[in-house]
Amino acid sequence: MQEIYLGKSVNEISKIQSDCPQNVSHPTLSFMMQPIKNENYEVGIENCRYDAFCNATNFYKNVNGGVWVFGGSTTFGVNVSSNQTYTSYLNQLDKDNHYFNFGISSYHQSLEIDRLILLLKKGYRPKKVIFMDGLNDITQLTYTNYSSSETPAKAHLAYPSTYNAERAFNNYSIVNSLPIVKLMILKNKKYQNNFENIYSDKVLYHQNPLFHYDAVVKYLPKIEDLDKKVTDYYKNNLILIENLSKSYGFEYQVYFQPNGILYTKNSFVTNYADFKSELINYTLVSRAYEIIRKKIKNNELNMIDIADLHEHSKNSYVDLAHYSPELNKNIAKVILLNN
């Protein structure tokens, strides 16, 4: 760990990891990062993560005409200090622009676009917008069986009007954990509905949300449907981003990111063969990554593929999925090369 966190003591490393904030509720986006201030993390105005270059003292001065960066926990910078996120390295390396870290743990691209729209509705205006996506998008598209446009960032968020399904499910956890009950769920044909069809009144999604929540992650998308599903997801989002950029006068870039789950040299995986076999949707995730990378290469999707960038860092990750300071610095350099 000290090799990964160069110059940090064991106690400093432990504090960086223990200080990291969690998700909390947001009234329209479902969730956001916990507003917080400590020596390693500060999350403030508009849920922006601060660094030495972007903070409460200059946010309003620079946010209009700044470069807004959207992504999940790897963009936010889970388990790295404020000045070691790739957004902060962009600020350190490019003195002509101001980069704002709007990353939020567990966000996928669709929810990031919703957040961009919310900021635009509030009157803020960027010079440029950067999206860093792939890991959360593909994970959720292959883990839950909803349409590409209606895939939630977290499975239980698909049931907001009825109740929080995750909490409700916990109330039934003893019963549902019984092998006979699980077997009944798996064998019962009514649980094998087309989960994507939420616009019918005769589907489990509306008839019994609790059991739909339990079943939806048991019936994964079919591999033969994967190409269309993941391609439609990005195509539709890219069309929206393009139209927003024209309407509001900003430039944009969308990056397809490194994925620690698929990195066979990940130092946090002791036996990669066992690791692959334990992940319920590993085959789908790896296949989806192949599909999107091929379409980017063939210019079918207007994205920049940096999925292999972890190969160029000695220590790419601080845990299974989150980027090390070294990888973050390399990401910042690649972004600047593509400007």
CSV table of C-alpha atoms in Angstrom, one decimal:
chain,number,residue,atom,x,y,z
A,1,MET,CA,0.0,0.0,0.0
A,2,GLN,CA,2.9,2.4,0.6
A,3,GLU,CA,4.1,1.6,-2.9
A,4,ILE,CA,0.7,2.7,-4.2
A,5,TYR,CA,0.5,5.8,-1.9
A,6,LEU,CA,4.0,7.1,-2.4
A,7,GLY,CA,5.2,9.2,0.5
A,8,LYS,CA,2.3,8.3,2.8
A,9,SER,CA,2.7,6.5,6.1
A,10,VAL,CA,0.5,3.5,7.1
A,11,ASN,CA,-1.5,5.8,9.4
A,12,GLU,CA,-2.1,8.4,6.7
A,13,ILE,CA,-3.2,5.7,4.2
A,14,SER,CA,-5.6,4.2,6.8
A,15,LYS,CA,-7.1,7.7,7.4
A,16,ILE,CA,-7.5,8.4,3.6
A,17,GLN,CA,-9.6,5.2,3.4
A,18,SER,CA,-11.6,5.6,6.6
A,19,ASP,CA,-12.4,9.3,5.9
A,20,CYS,CA,-14.1,8.6,2.6
A,21,PRO,CA,-17.7,9.8,2.5
A,22,GLN,CA,-20.7,7.6,1.6
A,23,ASN,CA,-23.8,8.2,-0.5
A,24,VAL,CA,-26.7,10.1,1.1
A,25,SER,CA,-30.1,11.0,-0.3
A,26,HIS,CA,-30.9,13.6,-3.0
A,27,PRO,CA,-34.4,14.8,-3.6
A,28,THR,CA,-34.4,14.4,-7.4
A,29,LEU,CA,-31.3,12.4,-8.3
A,30,SER,CA,-32.0,9.8,-5.6
A,31,PHE,CA,-28.5,10.0,-4.1
A,32,MET,CA,-25.3,12.1,-3.9
A,33,MET,CA,-22.1,12.2,-1.9
A,34,GLN,CA,-22.2,13.1,1.8
A,35,PRO,CA,-21.3,16.7,2.3
A,36,ILE,CA,-18.1,16.6,4.3
A,37,LYS,CA,-14.9,18.4,5.3
A,38,ASN,CA,-11.8,16.6,6.7
A,39,GLU,CA,-8.2,16.6,5.8
A,40,ASN,CA,-8.6,14.2,2.8
A,41,TYR,CA,-12.1,14.9,1.5
A,42,GLU,CA,-14.2,18.1,1.1
A,43,VAL,CA,-17.5,18.0,-0.7
A,44,GLY,CA,-19.4,21.3,-0.8
A,45,ILE,CA,-21.3,23.6,-3.2
A,46,GLU,CA,-23.4,21.6,-5.7
A,47,ASN,CA,-21.9,18.4,-4.3
A,48,CYS,CA,-18.6,19.3,-5.9
A,49,ARG,CA,-15.4,17.6,-4.5
A,50,TYR,CA,-12.9,20.4,-3.7
A,51,ASP,CA,-9.2,20.4,-4.2
A,52,ALA,CA,-6.5,23.1,-3.9
A,53,PHE,CA,-7.6,24.7,-7.2
A,54,CYS,CA,-11.4,24.4,-6.9
A,55,ASN,CA,-13.0,25.1,-3.5
A,56,ALA,CA,-15.6,27.2,-1.7
A,57,THR,CA,-13.6,30.4,-2.1
A,58,ASN,CA,-13.6,30.3,-5.9
A,59,PHE,CA,-16.4,28.0,-7.0
A,60,TYR,CA,-18.8,30.7,-8.1
A,61,LYS,CA,-16.1,32.7,-9.7
A,62,ASN,CA,-14.9,29.9,-11.9
A,63,VAL,CA,-17.7,27.3,-12.4
A,64,ASN,CA,-19.2,29.2,-15.3
A,65,GLY,CA,-16.8,28.7,-18.2
A,66,GLY,CA,-15.1,25.9,-16.3
A,67,VAL,CA,-14.6,22.2,-17.3
A,68,TRP,CA,-17.1,20.0,-15.6
A,69,VAL,CA,-16.1,16.4,-15.0
A,70,PHE,CA,-18.7,13.7,-14.4
A,71,GLY,CA,-18.3,10.1,-13.5
A,72,GLY,CA,-18.7,7.5,-10.7
A,73,SER,CA,-16.5,6.8,-7.7
A,74,THR,CA,-13.4,6.6,-9.8
A,75,THR,CA,-14.0,10.2,-10.9
A,76,PHE,CA,-14.9,11.3,-7.3
A,77,GLY,CA,-11.7,9.7,-6.1
A,78,VAL,CA,-12.6,7.1,-3.6
A,79,ASN,CA,-9.6,6.3,-1.3
A,80,VAL,CA,-7.4,9.0,-2.7
A,81,SER,CA,-6.9,12.4,-1.1
A,82,SER,CA,-8.3,15.6,-2.6
A,83,ASN,CA,-5.2,16.5,-4.7
A,84,GLN,CA,-4.8,13.0,-6.1
A,85,THR,CA,-7.9,12.7,-8.2
A,86,TYR,CA,-7.5,12.9,-11.9
A,87,THR,CA,-9.6,16.1,-11.9
A,88,SER,CA,-7.1,17.6,-9.5
A,89,TYR,CA,-4.2,16.5,-11.6
A,90,LEU,CA,-5.9,18.2,-14.6
A,91,ASN,CA,-5.9,21.4,-12.5
A,92,GLN,CA,-2.3,20.9,-11.7
A,93,LEU,CA,-1.2,20.3,-15.2
A,94,ASP,CA,-3.5,22.8,-17.1
A,95,LYS,CA,-3.3,26.3,-15.6
A,96,ASP,CA,-5.5,27.7,-18.3
A,97,ASN,CA,-8.7,26.0,-17.2
A,98,HIS,CA,-10.6,25.2,-14.1
A,99,TYR,CA,-11.7,21.6,-13.7
A,100,PHE,CA,-14.7,20.8,-11.4
A,101,ASN,CA,-15.1,17.3,-9.9
A,102,PHE,CA,-18.8,16.3,-10.1
A,103,GLY,CA,-18.1,12.6,-9.7
A,104,ILE,CA,-20.5,10.6,-7.4
A,105,SER,CA,-20.0,7.0,-6.2
A,106,SER,CA,-22.3,4.5,-8.0
A,107,TYR,CA,-23.5,7.0,-10.7
A,108,HIS,CA,-23.8,5.7,-14.2
A,109,GLN,CA,-23.8,7.9,-17.3
A,110,SER,CA,-27.6,8.3,-17.5
A,111,LEU,CA,-27.7,9.7,-14.0
A,112,GLU,CA,-24.6,11.9,-14.7
A,113,ILE,CA,-26.5,13.4,-17.6
A,114,ASP,CA,-29.5,14.1,-15.3
A,115,ARG,CA,-27.0,15.9,-13.0
A,116,LEU,CA,-25.6,17.9,-15.8
A,117,ILE,CA,-29.2,19.0,-16.8
A,118,LEU,CA,-29.9,19.9,-13.1
A,119,LEU,CA,-26.8,22.2,-13.1
A,120,LEU,CA,-27.9,23.7,-16.4
A,121,LYS,CA,-31.4,24.3,-15.0
A,122,LYS,CA,-29.8,26.2,-12.1
A,123,GLY,CA,-28.2,28.6,-14.5
A,124,TYR,CA,-24.6,27.3,-14.5
A,125,ARG,CA,-22.8,27.2,-17.8
A,126,PRO,CA,-19.7,25.1,-18.6
A,127,LYS,CA,-17.0,25.6,-21.3
A,128,LYS,CA,-16.6,21.9,-21.6
A,129,VAL,CA,-18.0,18.7,-20.1
A,130,ILE,CA,-16.1,15.4,-19.6
A,131,PHE,CA,-17.7,12.1,-18.9
A,132,MET,CA,-15.7,9.1,-17.6
A,133,ASP,CA,-17.8,6.0,-17.9
A,134,GLY,CA,-17.9,2.3,-18.4
A,135,LEU,CA,-17.6,0.4,-15.1
A,136,ASN,CA,-20.9,1.4,-13.5
A,137,ASP,CA,-22.8,1.5,-16.8
A,138,ILE,CA,-21.9,-2.0,-17.8
A,139,THR,CA,-22.2,-3.4,-14.3
A,140,GLN,CA,-25.8,-2.2,-14.0
A,141,LEU,CA,-26.8,-3.0,-17.6
A,142,THR,CA,-25.7,-6.6,-17.0
A,143,TYR,CA,-26.8,-7.0,-13.4
A,144,THR,CA,-30.4,-5.9,-13.7
A,145,ASN,CA,-32.8,-6.8,-16.5
A,146,TYR,CA,-34.3,-3.4,-17.4
A,147,SER,CA,-34.3,-1.6,-20.7
A,148,SER,CA,-31.1,0.4,-21.5
A,149,SER,CA,-32.9,3.7,-21.0
A,150,GLU,CA,-34.5,2.8,-17.7
A,151,THR,CA,-31.7,0.9,-15.9
A,152,PRO,CA,-31.3,2.3,-12.4
A,153,ALA,CA,-27.9,3.2,-10.9
A,154,LYS,CA,-28.8,0.9,-8.0
A,155,ALA,CA,-31.3,-2.0,-8.2
A,156,HIS,CA,-33.5,-0.9,-5.3
A,157,LEU,CA,-34.0,2.6,-6.7
A,158,ALA,CA,-36.3,1.1,-9.4
A,159,TYR,CA,-39.2,1.2,-6.9
A,160,PRO,CA,-39.4,4.7,-5.5
A,161,SER,CA,-43.2,5.1,-5.5
A,162,THR,CA,-43.9,1.9,-3.6
A,163,TYR,CA,-41.2,1.8,-1.0
A,164,ASN,CA,-37.4,1.4,-0.8
A,165,ALA,CA,-37.2,-2.2,-2.0
A,166,GLU,CA,-33.9,-2.8,-0.4
A,167,ARG,CA,-35.2,-1.9,3.1
A,168,ALA,CA,-38.5,-3.7,2.5
A,169,PHE,CA,-36.6,-6.8,1.4
A,170,ASN,CA,-34.5,-6.7,4.6
A,171,ASN,CA,-37.8,-7.1,6.5
A,172,TYR,CA,-38.4,-10.3,4.7
A,173,SER,CA,-34.9,-11.5,4.6
A,174,ILE,CA,-35.4,-14.5,7.0
A,175,VAL,CA,-38.3,-15.9,4.9
A,176,ASN,CA,-36.6,-15.1,1.5
A,177,SER,CA,-33.3,-16.7,2.6
A,178,LEU,CA,-35.0,-20.1,3.0
A,179,PRO,CA,-33.8,-22.4,0.2
A,180,ILE,CA,-37.4,-23.6,-0.5
A,181,VAL,CA,-38.6,-20.0,-1.0
A,182,LYS,CA,-35.7,-19.2,-3.3
A,183,LEU,CA,-36.4,-22.3,-5.3
A,184,MET,CA,-40.1,-21.4,-5.6
A,185,ILE,CA,-39.1,-17.9,-6.9
A,186,LEU,CA,-36.7,-19.4,-9.5
A,187,LYS,CA,-39.2,-22.1,-10.7
A,188,ASN,CA,-42.3,-20.0,-10.8
A,189,LYS,CA,-43.0,-18.9,-14.4
A,190,LYS,CA,-44.5,-15.6,-13.4
A,191,TYR,CA,-41.1,-14.5,-12.1
A,192,GLN,CA,-39.7,-15.2,-15.6
A,193,ASN,CA,-41.6,-12.3,-17.2
A,194,ASN,CA,-39.9,-9.9,-19.6
A,195,PHE,CA,-38.5,-7.5,-17.0
A,196,GLU,CA,-38.0,-4.7,-19.5
A,197,ASN,CA,-41.8,-4.3,-20.1
A,198,ILE,CA,-42.7,-2.0,-17.2
A,199,TYR,CA,-45.5,-0.3,-19.2
A,200,SER,CA,-47.9,-3.2,-18.8
A,201,ASP,CA,-50.2,-3.6,-15.8
A,202,LYS,CA,-49.8,-7.3,-15.9
A,203,VAL,CA,-46.1,-7.6,-14.9
A,204,LEU,CA,-44.5,-8.5,-11.7
A,205,TYR,CA,-42.8,-5.1,-11.5
A,206,HIS,CA,-46.2,-3.6,-10.6
A,207,GLN,CA,-48.0,-6.6,-9.1
A,208,ASN,CA,-45.3,-7.5,-6.5
A,209,PRO,CA,-42.4,-5.1,-6.5
A,210,LEU,CA,-40.8,-6.9,-3.6
A,211,PHE,CA,-40.5,-10.2,-5.4
A,212,HIS,CA,-39.6,-8.5,-8.6
A,213,TYR,CA,-36.6,-6.9,-6.8
A,214,ASP,CA,-35.5,-10.3,-5.6
A,215,ALA,CA,-36.0,-11.9,-9.1
A,216,VAL,CA,-34.7,-9.2,-11.4
A,217,VAL,CA,-31.1,-9.9,-10.5
A,218,LYS,CA,-31.6,-13.6,-10.8
A,219,TYR,CA,-32.6,-13.5,-14.5
A,220,LEU,CA,-29.7,-11.7,-16.1
A,221,PRO,CA,-29.9,-10.3,-19.6
A,222,LYS,CA,-29.4,-12.9,-22.3
A,223,ILE,CA,-25.9,-12.7,-23.9
A,224,GLU,CA,-27.5,-12.6,-27.4
A,225,ASP,CA,-29.4,-9.4,-26.4
A,226,LEU,CA,-26.3,-7.7,-24.9
A,227,ASP,CA,-25.0,-6.0,-28.1
A,228,LYS,CA,-28.2,-4.1,-28.7
A,229,LYS,CA,-28.7,-3.2,-25.1
A,230,VAL,CA,-25.3,-1.7,-24.3
A,231,THR,CA,-25.0,-0.1,-27.7
A,232,ASP,CA,-28.5,1.6,-27.4
A,233,TYR,CA,-27.5,2.8,-24.0
A,234,TYR,CA,-24.5,4.7,-25.2
A,235,LYS,CA,-26.0,5.8,-28.5
A,236,ASN,CA,-29.0,7.3,-26.9
A,237,ASN,CA,-27.0,9.1,-24.3
A,238,LEU,CA,-24.5,10.4,-26.8
A,239,ILE,CA,-27.3,11.9,-28.9
A,240,LEU,CA,-28.6,13.7,-25.8
A,241,ILE,CA,-25.2,14.9,-24.8
A,242,GLU,CA,-24.5,16.2,-28.4
A,243,ASN,CA,-27.9,18.0,-28.4
A,244,LEU,CA,-27.2,19.5,-25.0
A,245,SER,CA,-23.8,20.7,-26.1
A,246,LYS,CA,-25.2,22.4,-29.1
A,247,SER,CA,-28.1,24.0,-27.2
A,248,TYR,CA,-25.9,25.3,-24.3
A,249,GLY,CA,-22.7,26.0,-26.3
A,250,PHE,CA,-20.2,23.7,-24.6
A,251,GLU,CA,-17.7,21.1,-25.9
A,252,TYR,CA,-17.7,17.6,-24.6
A,253,GLN,CA,-15.7,14.4,-24.5
A,254,VAL,CA,-16.8,10.9,-23.3
A,255,TYR,CA,-14.2,8.4,-22.1
A,256,PHE,CA,-14.5,4.7,-21.8
A,257,GLN,CA,-12.7,4.0,-18.7
A,258,PRO,CA,-10.3,1.3,-17.2
A,259,ASN,CA,-12.2,-1.4,-15.3
A,260,GLY,CA,-10.4,-3.0,-12.4
A,261,ILE,CA,-12.7,-5.9,-12.3
A,262,LEU,CA,-11.5,-6.9,-15.8
A,263,TYR,CA,-7.8,-6.2,-15.1
A,264,THR,CA,-6.1,-9.6,-14.9
A,265,LYS,CA,-3.1,-8.1,-13.1
A,266,ASN,CA,-5.1,-6.4,-10.4
A,267,SER,CA,-3.0,-6.8,-7.3
A,268,PHE,CA,-6.2,-7.0,-5.1
A,269,VAL,CA,-7.2,-10.3,-6.8
A,270,THR,CA,-5.2,-13.2,-5.5
A,271,ASN,CA,-6.7,-15.8,-7.9
A,272,TYR,CA,-8.3,-14.3,-11.0
A,273,ALA,CA,-9.8,-17.6,-12.2
A,274,ASP,CA,-11.7,-18.0,-8.9
A,275,PHE,CA,-12.6,-14.3,-8.9
A,276,LYS,CA,-14.2,-14.6,-12.3
A,277,SER,CA,-16.2,-17.7,-11.4
A,278,GLU,CA,-17.6,-15.9,-8.2
A,279,LEU,CA,-19.0,-12.9,-10.0
A,280,ILE,CA,-22.5,-13.6,-11.2
A,281,ASN,CA,-22.3,-11.3,-14.3
A,282,TYR,CA,-18.6,-11.5,-15.1
A,283,THR,CA,-19.1,-13.1,-18.5
A,284,LEU,CA,-21.7,-10.4,-19.4
A,285,VAL,CA,-19.5,-7.5,-18.2
A,286,SER,CA,-16.4,-8.7,-20.1
A,287,ARG,CA,-18.5,-9.3,-23.2
A,288,ALA,CA,-20.1,-5.9,-23.0
A,289,TYR,CA,-16.7,-4.2,-22.7
A,290,GLU,CA,-15.6,-6.0,-25.8
A,291,ILE,CA,-18.7,-4.9,-27.7
A,292,ILE,CA,-18.3,-1.2,-26.8
A,293,ARG,CA,-14.6,-1.1,-27.4
A,294,LYS,CA,-15.0,-2.6,-30.8
A,295,LYS,CA,-17.7,0.0,-31.7
A,296,ILE,CA,-15.5,2.8,-30.5
A,297,LYS,CA,-12.7,1.5,-32.7
A,298,ASN,CA,-15.1,1.3,-35.7
A,299,ASN,CA,-16.2,4.9,-35.1
A,300,GLU,CA,-19.7,3.8,-34.3
A,301,LEU,CA,-19.7,5.5,-30.9
A,302,ASN,CA,-18.2,9.0,-30.3
A,303,MET,CA,-16.1,8.0,-27.3
A,304,ILE,CA,-12.4,7.8,-26.4
A,305,ASP,CA,-11.3,4.4,-25.3
A,306,ILE,CA,-8.7,4.4,-22.5
A,307,ALA,CA,-9.7,1.0,-21.0
A,308,ASP,CA,-6.2,-0.3,-21.4
A,309,LEU,CA,-4.5,2.7,-19.6
A,310,HIS,CA,-4.1,0.7,-16.3
A,311,GLU,CA,-1.5,-1.4,-18.2
A,312,HIS,CA,0.8,1.6,-18.2
A,313,SER,CA,0.9,2.2,-14.5
A,314,LYS,CA,2.9,0.0,-12.1
A,315,ASN,CA,0.2,0.4,-9.4
A,316,SER,CA,-3.1,1.2,-11.0
A,317,TYR,CA,-5.6,0.6,-8.2
A,318,VAL,CA,-6.0,1.3,-4.5
A,319,ASP,CA,-8.6,-1.4,-4.1
A,320,LEU,CA,-10.4,-3.7,-6.6
A,321,ALA,CA,-11.9,-0.9,-8.7
A,322,HIS,CA,-10.7,2.6,-7.6
A,323,TYR,CA,-7.8,4.3,-9.3
A,324,SER,CA,-4.4,5.0,-7.7
A,325,PRO,CA,-2.8,8.4,-7.8
A,326,GLU,CA,-0.4,7.1,-10.5
A,327,LEU,CA,-3.3,6.0,-12.7
A,328,ASN,CA,-5.2,9.2,-12.1
A,329,LYS,CA,-2.2,11.3,-13.2
A,330,ASN,CA,-1.9,9.2,-16.4
A,331,ILE,CA,-5.7,9.7,-17.0
A,332,ALA,CA,-5.2,13.5,-16.7
A,333,LYS,CA,-2.3,13.4,-19.1
A,334,VAL,CA,-4.4,11.5,-21.7
A,335,ILE,CA,-7.3,13.9,-21.3
A,336,LEU,CA,-5.0,16.8,-22.0
A,337,LEU,CA,-3.6,15.1,-25.1
A,338,ASN,CA,-7.1,14.8,-26.4
A,339,ASN,CA,-8.0,18.4,-25.9
